[in-house]
CSV table of C-alpha atoms in Angstrom, one decimal:
chain,number,residue,atom,x,y,z
A,1,MET,CA,288.9,29.7,87.6
A,2,LYS,CA,285.8,31.8,87.1
A,3,GLN,CA,282.3,30.4,86.9
A,4,ASP,CA,279.6,32.0,84.7
A,5,TRP,CA,276.4,33.0,86.6
A,6,LYS,CA,273.2,34.3,85.2
A,7,PRO,CA,273.1,38.1,85.0
A,8,GLY,CA,272.2,39.5,88.4
A,9,THR,CA,272.8,42.4,90.8
A,10,MET,CA,276.1,41.8,92.4
A,11,ILE,CA,277.7,45.2,93.0
A,12,TYR,CA,278.7,45.4,96.7
A,13,PRO,CA,279.4,46.7,99.3
A,14,LEU,CA,276.6,49.2,99.2
A,15,PRO,CA,275.2,51.7,101.8
A,16,ALA,CA,272.0,50.7,103.6
A,17,VAL,CA,270.2,54.0,103.8
A,18,MET,CA,266.8,55.0,105.2
A,19,ILE,CA,264.8,57.2,102.9
A,20,SER,CA,262.3,59.4,104.7
A,21,CYS,CA,259.4,60.9,102.8
A,22,GLY,CA,256.1,62.6,103.1
A,23,SER,CA,255.1,66.2,103.4
A,24,ASP,CA,253.2,66.1,106.7
A,25,PRO,CA,253.3,63.9,109.8
A,26,SER,CA,250.3,61.8,108.8
A,27,GLU,CA,252.1,60.8,105.6
A,28,TYR,CA,255.7,60.4,106.9
A,29,ASN,CA,257.2,57.1,106.1
A,30,ILE,CA,260.6,55.4,106.0
A,31,LEU,CA,262.0,53.1,103.3
A,32,THR,CA,265.3,51.2,103.5
A,33,VAL,CA,267.2,51.0,100.2
A,34,SER,CA,270.6,49.9,98.9
A,35,TRP,CA,269.9,50.8,95.3
A,36,VAL,CA,271.2,54.3,96.0
A,37,GLY,CA,274.3,56.2,94.9
A,38,THR,CA,275.9,59.4,93.5
A,39,ILE,CA,275.6,59.9,89.8
A,40,CYS,CA,277.1,63.4,89.4
A,41,SER,CA,279.4,65.6,91.4
A,42,ASN,CA,278.6,69.0,89.9
A,43,PRO,CA,275.8,69.6,90.3
A,44,PRO,CA,275.6,67.0,93.1
A,45,MET,CA,273.1,64.4,92.0
A,46,CYS,CA,272.0,61.0,93.3
A,47,TYR,CA,269.5,58.3,92.6
A,48,ILE,CA,267.4,55.8,94.5
A,49,SER,CA,265.6,52.9,92.8
A,50,VAL,CA,262.2,51.9,94.2
A,51,ARG,CA,259.7,49.2,93.3
A,52,PRO,CA,256.3,50.8,92.3
A,53,GLU,CA,254.6,48.3,94.7
A,54,ARG,CA,256.3,49.8,97.7
A,55,PHE,CA,254.1,51.8,100.0
A,56,SER,CA,256.4,54.8,99.8
A,57,TYR,CA,256.3,54.9,96.0
A,58,PRO,CA,253.2,57.1,95.6
A,59,ILE,CA,254.4,59.3,98.5
A,60,LEU,CA,257.7,59.9,96.6
A,61,LYS,CA,255.9,60.4,93.3
A,62,LYS,CA,253.5,63.0,94.8
A,63,ASN,CA,256.0,65.0,96.8
A,64,MET,CA,259.1,64.6,94.5
A,65,GLU,CA,261.3,65.1,97.5
A,66,TYR,CA,262.9,62.8,100.1
A,67,VAL,CA,265.8,62.6,102.5
A,68,ILE,CA,268.6,60.0,102.3
A,69,ASN,CA,269.6,59.2,105.9
A,70,LEU,CA,272.9,57.3,106.3
A,71,THR,CA,272.7,54.6,108.9
A,72,THR,CA,275.1,53.3,111.6
A,73,ARG,CA,275.8,50.2,113.6
A,74,ASP,CA,273.4,51.4,116.3
A,75,MET,CA,270.6,51.8,113.7
A,76,ALA,CA,271.1,48.3,112.2
A,77,PHE,CA,267.9,46.7,113.6
A,78,ALA,CA,265.7,49.7,112.6
A,79,THR,CA,267.3,49.8,109.2
A,80,ASP,CA,266.5,46.1,108.5
A,81,TRP,CA,263.0,46.4,110.0
A,82,CYS,CA,262.1,49.5,107.9
A,83,GLY,CA,263.2,47.5,104.9
A,84,VAL,CA,261.0,44.5,105.5
A,85,VAL,CA,257.7,45.8,107.0
A,86,SER,CA,255.3,48.1,105.2
A,87,GLY,CA,254.2,51.6,106.1
A,88,LYS,CA,250.7,50.4,105.3
A,89,ASP,CA,250.7,48.4,108.6
A,90,HIS,CA,253.2,50.3,110.7
A,91,CYS,CA,254.1,53.8,111.8
A,92,LYS,CA,257.8,53.3,111.4
A,93,PHE,CA,259.0,56.4,113.1
A,94,GLU,CA,257.0,55.6,116.2
A,95,GLU,CA,257.6,51.9,116.4
A,96,MET,CA,261.4,52.2,115.9
A,97,LYS,CA,261.6,55.2,118.2
A,98,LEU,CA,263.1,57.3,115.5
A,99,THR,CA,262.7,61.1,115.6
A,100,PRO,CA,261.4,63.0,112.5
A,101,GLY,CA,263.3,66.2,112.3
A,102,ARG,CA,262.9,69.3,110.1
A,103,ALA,CA,264.9,69.4,106.9
A,104,SER,CA,266.1,72.8,105.7
A,105,ILE,CA,265.0,72.8,102.1
A,106,VAL,CA,262.6,69.9,101.5
A,107,ARG,CA,259.3,69.2,103.4
A,108,ALA,CA,260.2,65.6,103.9
A,109,PRO,CA,261.4,64.8,107.5
A,110,LEU,CA,264.9,63.7,108.2
A,111,ILE,CA,265.8,61.1,110.8
A,112,GLU,CA,267.4,62.8,113.8
A,113,GLU,CA,269.3,59.7,114.8
A,114,SER,CA,271.1,59.6,111.4
A,115,PRO,CA,274.6,61.1,111.4
A,116,LEU,CA,274.2,62.6,107.9
A,117,CYS,CA,271.0,63.5,106.1
A,118,ILE,CA,271.0,64.4,102.4
A,119,GLU,CA,268.0,66.4,101.2
A,120,CYS,CA,267.0,65.5,97.6
A,121,ARG,CA,264.6,66.8,95.0
A,122,VAL,CA,263.5,64.5,92.2
A,123,LYS,CA,264.3,65.7,88.6
A,124,GLU,CA,263.1,62.7,86.7
A,125,VAL,CA,261.5,59.2,87.3
A,126,MET,CA,262.8,56.6,84.9
A,127,ARG,CA,261.0,53.3,84.4
A,128,LEU,CA,263.4,50.4,84.1
A,129,GLY,CA,261.5,47.2,85.0
A,130,SER,CA,261.1,46.0,88.5
A,131,HIS,CA,262.3,49.4,89.8
A,132,ASP,CA,261.9,53.0,88.9
A,133,MET,CA,264.9,55.2,89.2
A,134,PHE,CA,264.4,58.5,90.9
A,135,ILE,CA,267.1,60.8,89.4
A,136,SER,CA,267.5,63.6,92.0
A,137,GLU,CA,269.4,66.7,92.9
A,138,VAL,CA,271.0,67.1,96.3
A,139,VAL,CA,269.7,70.4,97.6
A,140,ASN,CA,271.2,70.3,101.2
A,141,VAL,CA,273.2,68.2,103.5
A,142,LYS,CA,272.8,68.1,107.3
A,143,ALA,CA,275.6,66.7,109.4
A,144,ASP,CA,275.3,65.8,113.1
A,145,GLU,CA,277.8,68.0,115.0
A,146,LYS,CA,278.8,65.1,117.3
A,147,TYR,CA,280.8,63.6,114.4
A,148,LEU,CA,282.6,66.7,113.4
A,149,HIS,CA,286.3,67.2,114.3
A,150,PRO,CA,286.4,70.1,116.8
A,151,GLU,CA,289.2,71.9,114.9
A,152,THR,CA,289.0,71.0,111.3
A,153,GLY,CA,285.2,70.6,111.1
A,154,ALA,CA,285.7,67.5,109.0
A,155,PHE,CA,283.1,64.7,109.3
A,156,ASP,CA,284.5,61.6,111.0
A,157,MET,CA,283.0,58.7,109.0
A,158,GLN,CA,284.9,56.1,111.0
A,159,LYS,CA,283.4,57.4,114.2
A,160,ALA,CA,279.9,57.3,112.6
A,161,ASP,CA,280.6,53.6,111.9
A,162,LEU,CA,278.3,53.4,108.9
A,163,LEU,CA,276.3,50.4,108.0
A,164,THR,CA,277.1,48.4,104.8
A,165,TYR,CA,274.9,46.1,102.9
A,166,VAL,CA,276.5,43.2,101.1
A,167,HIS,CA,274.3,40.7,99.3
A,168,GLY,CA,271.8,40.0,102.0
A,169,LYS,CA,274.0,40.8,105.0
A,170,TYR,CA,274.8,43.9,107.0
A,171,TYR,CA,278.3,44.7,108.1
A,172,GLY,CA,280.0,47.4,110.2
A,173,MET,CA,282.9,49.4,108.8
A,174,GLY,CA,286.3,47.7,108.7
A,175,ASP,CA,289.8,49.0,109.2
A,176,LEU,CA,291.3,52.0,107.3
A,177,LEU,CA,293.5,50.8,104.4
A,178,GLY,CA,294.5,54.0,102.7
A,179,PHE,CA,293.3,57.4,101.5
A,180,PHE,CA,292.5,58.4,97.9
A,181,GLY,CA,295.8,59.1,96.1
A,182,TRP,CA,298.1,57.4,98.6
A,183,SER,CA,299.4,55.0,95.9
A,184,VAL,CA,301.2,57.9,94.1
A,185,LYS,CA,302.2,59.9,97.2
A,186,LYS,CA,306.0,60.5,97.5
A,187,LYS,CA,307.6,58.8,100.4
A,188,LYS,CA,309.2,61.3,102.8
B,1,MET,CA,272.4,69.3,116.6
B,2,LYS,CA,272.7,69.2,112.9
B,3,GLN,CA,274.8,71.6,110.8
B,4,ASP,CA,273.8,72.6,107.3
B,5,TRP,CA,276.3,72.0,104.6
B,6,LYS,CA,276.3,73.0,101.0
B,7,PRO,CA,274.8,70.4,98.7
B,8,GLY,CA,277.4,67.7,98.0
B,9,THR,CA,278.0,64.0,97.3
B,10,MET,CA,277.9,62.3,100.7
B,11,ILE,CA,276.4,58.9,100.1
B,12,TYR,CA,278.7,56.3,101.7
B,13,PRO,CA,280.0,53.6,102.1
B,14,LEU,CA,280.4,52.8,98.4
B,15,PRO,CA,282.2,50.1,96.5
B,16,ALA,CA,285.5,50.9,94.9
B,17,VAL,CA,285.3,49.0,91.6
B,18,MET,CA,287.7,48.8,88.7
B,19,ILE,CA,286.1,49.2,85.3
B,20,SER,CA,287.9,47.4,82.5
B,21,CYS,CA,287.2,48.5,78.9
B,22,GLY,CA,288.4,48.3,75.4
B,23,SER,CA,287.9,45.7,72.6
B,24,ASP,CA,291.4,44.7,71.9
B,25,PRO,CA,294.6,44.6,74.0
B,26,SER,CA,296.0,47.8,72.5
B,27,GLU,CA,292.9,49.6,73.7
B,28,TYR,CA,292.5,47.9,77.1
B,29,ASN,CA,292.3,50.3,80.1
B,30,ILE,CA,291.2,50.3,83.7
B,31,LEU,CA,289.3,53.1,85.5
B,32,THR,CA,288.5,53.1,89.2
B,33,VAL,CA,285.0,54.4,90.2
B,34,SER,CA,282.7,54.7,93.2
B,35,TRP,CA,279.9,56.3,91.3
B,36,VAL,CA,278.5,52.8,90.5
B,37,GLY,CA,275.4,50.9,91.7
B,38,THR,CA,272.4,48.7,90.9
B,39,ILE,CA,269.4,50.6,89.5
B,40,CYS,CA,267.1,47.7,88.7
B,41,SER,CA,266.8,44.0,89.7
B,42,ASN,CA,264.7,42.7,86.8
B,43,PRO,CA,266.2,43.1,84.3
B,44,PRO,CA,269.4,43.5,86.2
B,45,MET,CA,270.7,46.9,85.5
B,46,CYS,CA,273.5,49.1,86.8
B,47,TYR,CA,275.2,52.4,86.2
B,48,ILE,CA,278.6,54.0,86.3
B,49,SER,CA,279.2,57.7,86.1
B,50,VAL,CA,282.3,58.9,84.4
B,51,ARG,CA,283.7,62.4,83.6
B,52,PRO,CA,284.1,63.0,79.9
B,53,GLU,CA,287.7,64.2,80.4
B,54,ARG,CA,288.7,60.7,81.6
B,55,PHE,CA,290.9,58.7,79.1
B,56,SER,CA,288.5,55.8,79.3
B,57,TYR,CA,285.5,57.9,78.3
B,58,PRO,CA,285.8,57.6,74.5
B,59,ILE,CA,286.7,53.9,74.9
B,60,LEU,CA,283.5,53.3,76.8
B,61,LYS,CA,281.5,55.4,74.3
B,62,LYS,CA,282.9,53.6,71.3
B,63,ASN,CA,282.5,50.1,72.6
B,64,MET,CA,279.4,50.6,74.7
B,65,GLU,CA,280.6,47.7,76.9
B,66,TYR,CA,282.6,47.3,80.0
B,67,VAL,CA,283.3,45.0,83.0
B,68,ILE,CA,282.7,46.0,86.7
B,69,ASN,CA,285.4,44.2,88.7
B,70,LEU,CA,284.8,44.2,92.5
B,71,THR,CA,288.0,44.8,94.4
B,72,THR,CA,289.5,43.4,97.6
B,73,ARG,CA,291.9,44.3,100.4
B,74,ASP,CA,294.8,42.8,98.4
B,75,MET,CA,293.8,45.0,95.4
B,76,ALA,CA,293.7,48.3,97.4
B,77,PHE,CA,296.9,49.7,96.1
B,78,ALA,CA,296.1,48.9,92.5
B,79,THR,CA,292.5,50.2,92.9
B,80,ASP,CA,293.8,53.6,94.2
B,81,TRP,CA,296.5,53.8,91.5
B,82,CYS,CA,294.2,53.0,88.6
B,83,GLY,CA,292.0,55.8,89.9
B,84,VAL,CA,294.6,58.6,90.0
B,85,VAL,CA,296.9,57.9,87.0
B,86,SER,CA,295.8,58.1,83.4
B,87,GLY,CA,295.8,55.4,80.7
B,88,LYS,CA,297.2,58.1,78.4
B,89,ASP,CA,300.6,57.7,80.2
B,90,HIS,CA,300.4,54.2,81.7
B,91,CYS,CA,299.5,50.6,80.7
B,92,LYS,CA,297.6,49.9,83.9
B,93,PHE,CA,297.2,46.1,83.4
B,94,GLU,CA,301.0,45.7,83.0
B,95,GLU,CA,302.2,48.2,85.6
B,96,MET,CA,299.9,46.8,88.3
B,97,LYS,CA,300.5,43.2,87.3
B,98,LEU,CA,296.8,42.6,86.7
B,99,THR,CA,295.8,39.9,84.2
B,100,PRO,CA,293.3,40.7,81.5
B,101,GLY,CA,290.9,37.8,81.1
B,102,ARG,CA,288.2,36.9,78.6
B,103,ALA,CA,284.7,37.8,79.5
B,104,SER,CA,281.9,35.6,78.2
B,105,ILE,CA,279.6,38.0,76.5
B,106,VAL,CA,281.4,41.4,76.1
B,107,ARG,CA,284.6,42.0,74.3
B,108,ALA,CA,286.0,44.1,77.2
B,109,PRO,CA,288.5,42.2,79.3
B,110,LEU,CA,287.9,41.3,82.9
B,111,ILE,CA,290.5,41.5,85.7
B,112,GLU,CA,291.4,37.9,86.7
B,113,GLU,CA,292.5,39.0,90.2
B,114,SER,CA,288.9,40.3,90.9
B,115,PRO,CA,286.7,37.9,92.8
B,116,LEU,CA,283.6,38.9,90.9
B,117,CYS,CA,283.3,40.4,87.4
B,118,ILE,CA,280.1,41.9,86.1
B,119,GLU,CA,279.8,42.2,82.3
B,120,CYS,CA,277.8,45.2,81.2
B,121,ARG,CA,276.3,46.6,78.0
B,122,VAL,CA,275.5,50.3,77.8
B,123,LYS,CA,271.8,51.1,77.0
B,124,GLU,CA,272.0,54.9,77.3
B,125,VAL,CA,274.5,57.6,78.1
B,126,MET,CA,272.9,60.4,80.1
B,127,ARG,CA,274.6,63.9,80.4
B,128,LEU,CA,274.2,65.3,83.9
B,129,GLY,CA,277.0,67.8,84.4
B,130,SER,CA,280.5,66.9,85.5
B,131,HIS,CA,279.7,63.3,84.9
B,132,ASP,CA,277.8,61.2,82.3
B,133,MET,CA,275.8,58.3,83.6
B,134,PHE,CA,276.2,55.0,81.6
B,135,ILE,CA,272.9,53.2,82.2
B,136,SER,CA,273.7,49.6,81.5
B,137,GLU,CA,272.3,46.1,81.5
B,138,VAL,CA,274.2,43.3,83.3
B,139,VAL,CA,274.7,40.5,80.7
B,140,ASN,CA,276.8,38.1,82.6
B,141,VAL,CA,278.5,37.6,86.0
B,142,LYS,CA,281.7,35.7,86.5
B,143,ALA,CA,282.6,34.6,90.0
B,144,ASP,CA,286.0,33.2,91.1
B,145,GLU,CA,285.5,29.6,92.3
B,146,LYS,CA,287.9,30.1,95.2
B,147,TYR,CA,285.2,32.1,97.0
B,148,LEU,CA,282.4,29.6,96.5
B,149,HIS,CA,281.1,27.5,99.3
B,150,PRO,CA,282.0,23.9,98.4
B,151,GLU,CA,278.5,22.5,99.2
B,152,THR,CA,276.1,25.4,98.7
B,153,GLY,CA,277.9,27.1,95.9
B,154,ALA,CA,277.1,30.5,97.6
B,155,PHE,CA,279.6,33.2,97.1
B,156,ASP,CA,281.4,34.1,100.3
B,157,MET,CA,281.6,37.9,100.3
B,158,GLN,CA,283.3,38.1,103.7
B,159,LYS,CA,286.1,35.8,102.5
B,160,ALA,CA,286.5,38.1,99.5
B,161,ASP,CA,287.0,41.0,101.9
B,162,LEU,CA,285.7,43.6,99.6
B,163,LEU,CA,287.1,47.1,99.5
B,164,THR,CA,284.9,50.0,100.5
B,165,TYR,CA,285.3,53.7,99.6
B,166,VAL,CA,284.2,56.3,102.2
B,167,HIS,CA,284.7,59.9,101.3
B,168,GLY,CA,288.3,59.8,100.3
B,169,LYS,CA,289.4,56.8,102.3
B,170,TYR,CA,289.4,53.0,101.7
B,171,TYR,CA,288.3,50.5,104.3
B,172,GLY,CA,288.1,46.7,104.6
B,173,MET,CA,284.9,45.0,105.4
B,174,GLY,CA,283.8,45.0,109.1
B,175,ASP,CA,282.1,42.5,111.2
B,176,LEU,CA,278.8,40.8,110.4
B,177,LEU,CA,275.8,42.6,112.1
B,178,GLY,CA,272.8,40.7,110.8
B,179,PHE,CA,271.1,39.4,107.6
B,180,PHE,CA,268.3,40.9,105.6
B,181,GLY,CA,265.0,40.2,107.5
B,182,TRP,CA,266.6,39.3,110.8
B,183,SER,CA,264.7,42.0,112.6
B,184,VAL,CA,261.4,40.2,112.0
B,185,LYS,CA,262.5,36.7,112.3
B,186,LYS,CA,260.8,34.8,115.1
B,187,LYS,CA,263.1,33.8,118.0
B,188,LYS,CA,263.3,30.0,118.3
């Protein structure tokens, strides 16, 4: 039997990513979000939704660029912390001992400790209510070589052990259940 | 060291959800997507991105309503299958032995086997390129009572064991690493 609930945000599991923004070190900040995702494959486009009250909001609006940094089990504490404290009171890079690195296309810093950093340029900011949606184009991806398969060059997501956010809780990655298309693959 | 890749869609882990659509049984169809997420908390809003070539696309466009059905480990095979075969050639509900159920607000069916069903109404369809983004309002949520805590009524996401999609592979949920805000909680 199913129970009716009032309308709410219940799409999970989601990534917990760190957004790094700012165009010079005095402005650099980190914001954790789960309202993030892919919206188009070609051209590659994504979004993040951010409350206008957040300290990073005017930084994002001014620069119209940011980096999406995927997070891992090892980064769980920093991910949570950067989501609950404000850049108004804290230098998040310093206090979490995270290293701002140089992105290739955007001026926003990336987080060196992240296995995969996605450089984004904002195309449009859409007002929705509590959140504004930053509709963005992916302009570059930087992948940490330590997660690449030595022969195929493929990124090993399971090795990266990405962090997942599920309705107020963080989880590690679970066990592999299948690959895309396995349900129609002919048995040998 | 980080390697530059060409721009691409690399935000993971994402949910693998089944979208059910159609306004009467002859039209009912199921579409699996991972380009799905929350875009606003108040009002609760979400999106799905769908290629115009997909069989469900005109059904979604005509009805401007759909249900997001979260999927579980038990539903992994059906989730993959509904993502690779077309409703043009298959009755997905029948062939996967999934049960179309009545939603409360929208005419689109929900999938009874799903632990959590999110009823959505489309506000705007945005053309982006390969995909159109359906910007939608959440109008109701239906939760399976078997996952509710008997005393608190809270939905047990870990018990539901939601399915995650990570760059071509499906995973189960991993172990609990912390809750939102734990990094700043005072130690007792």
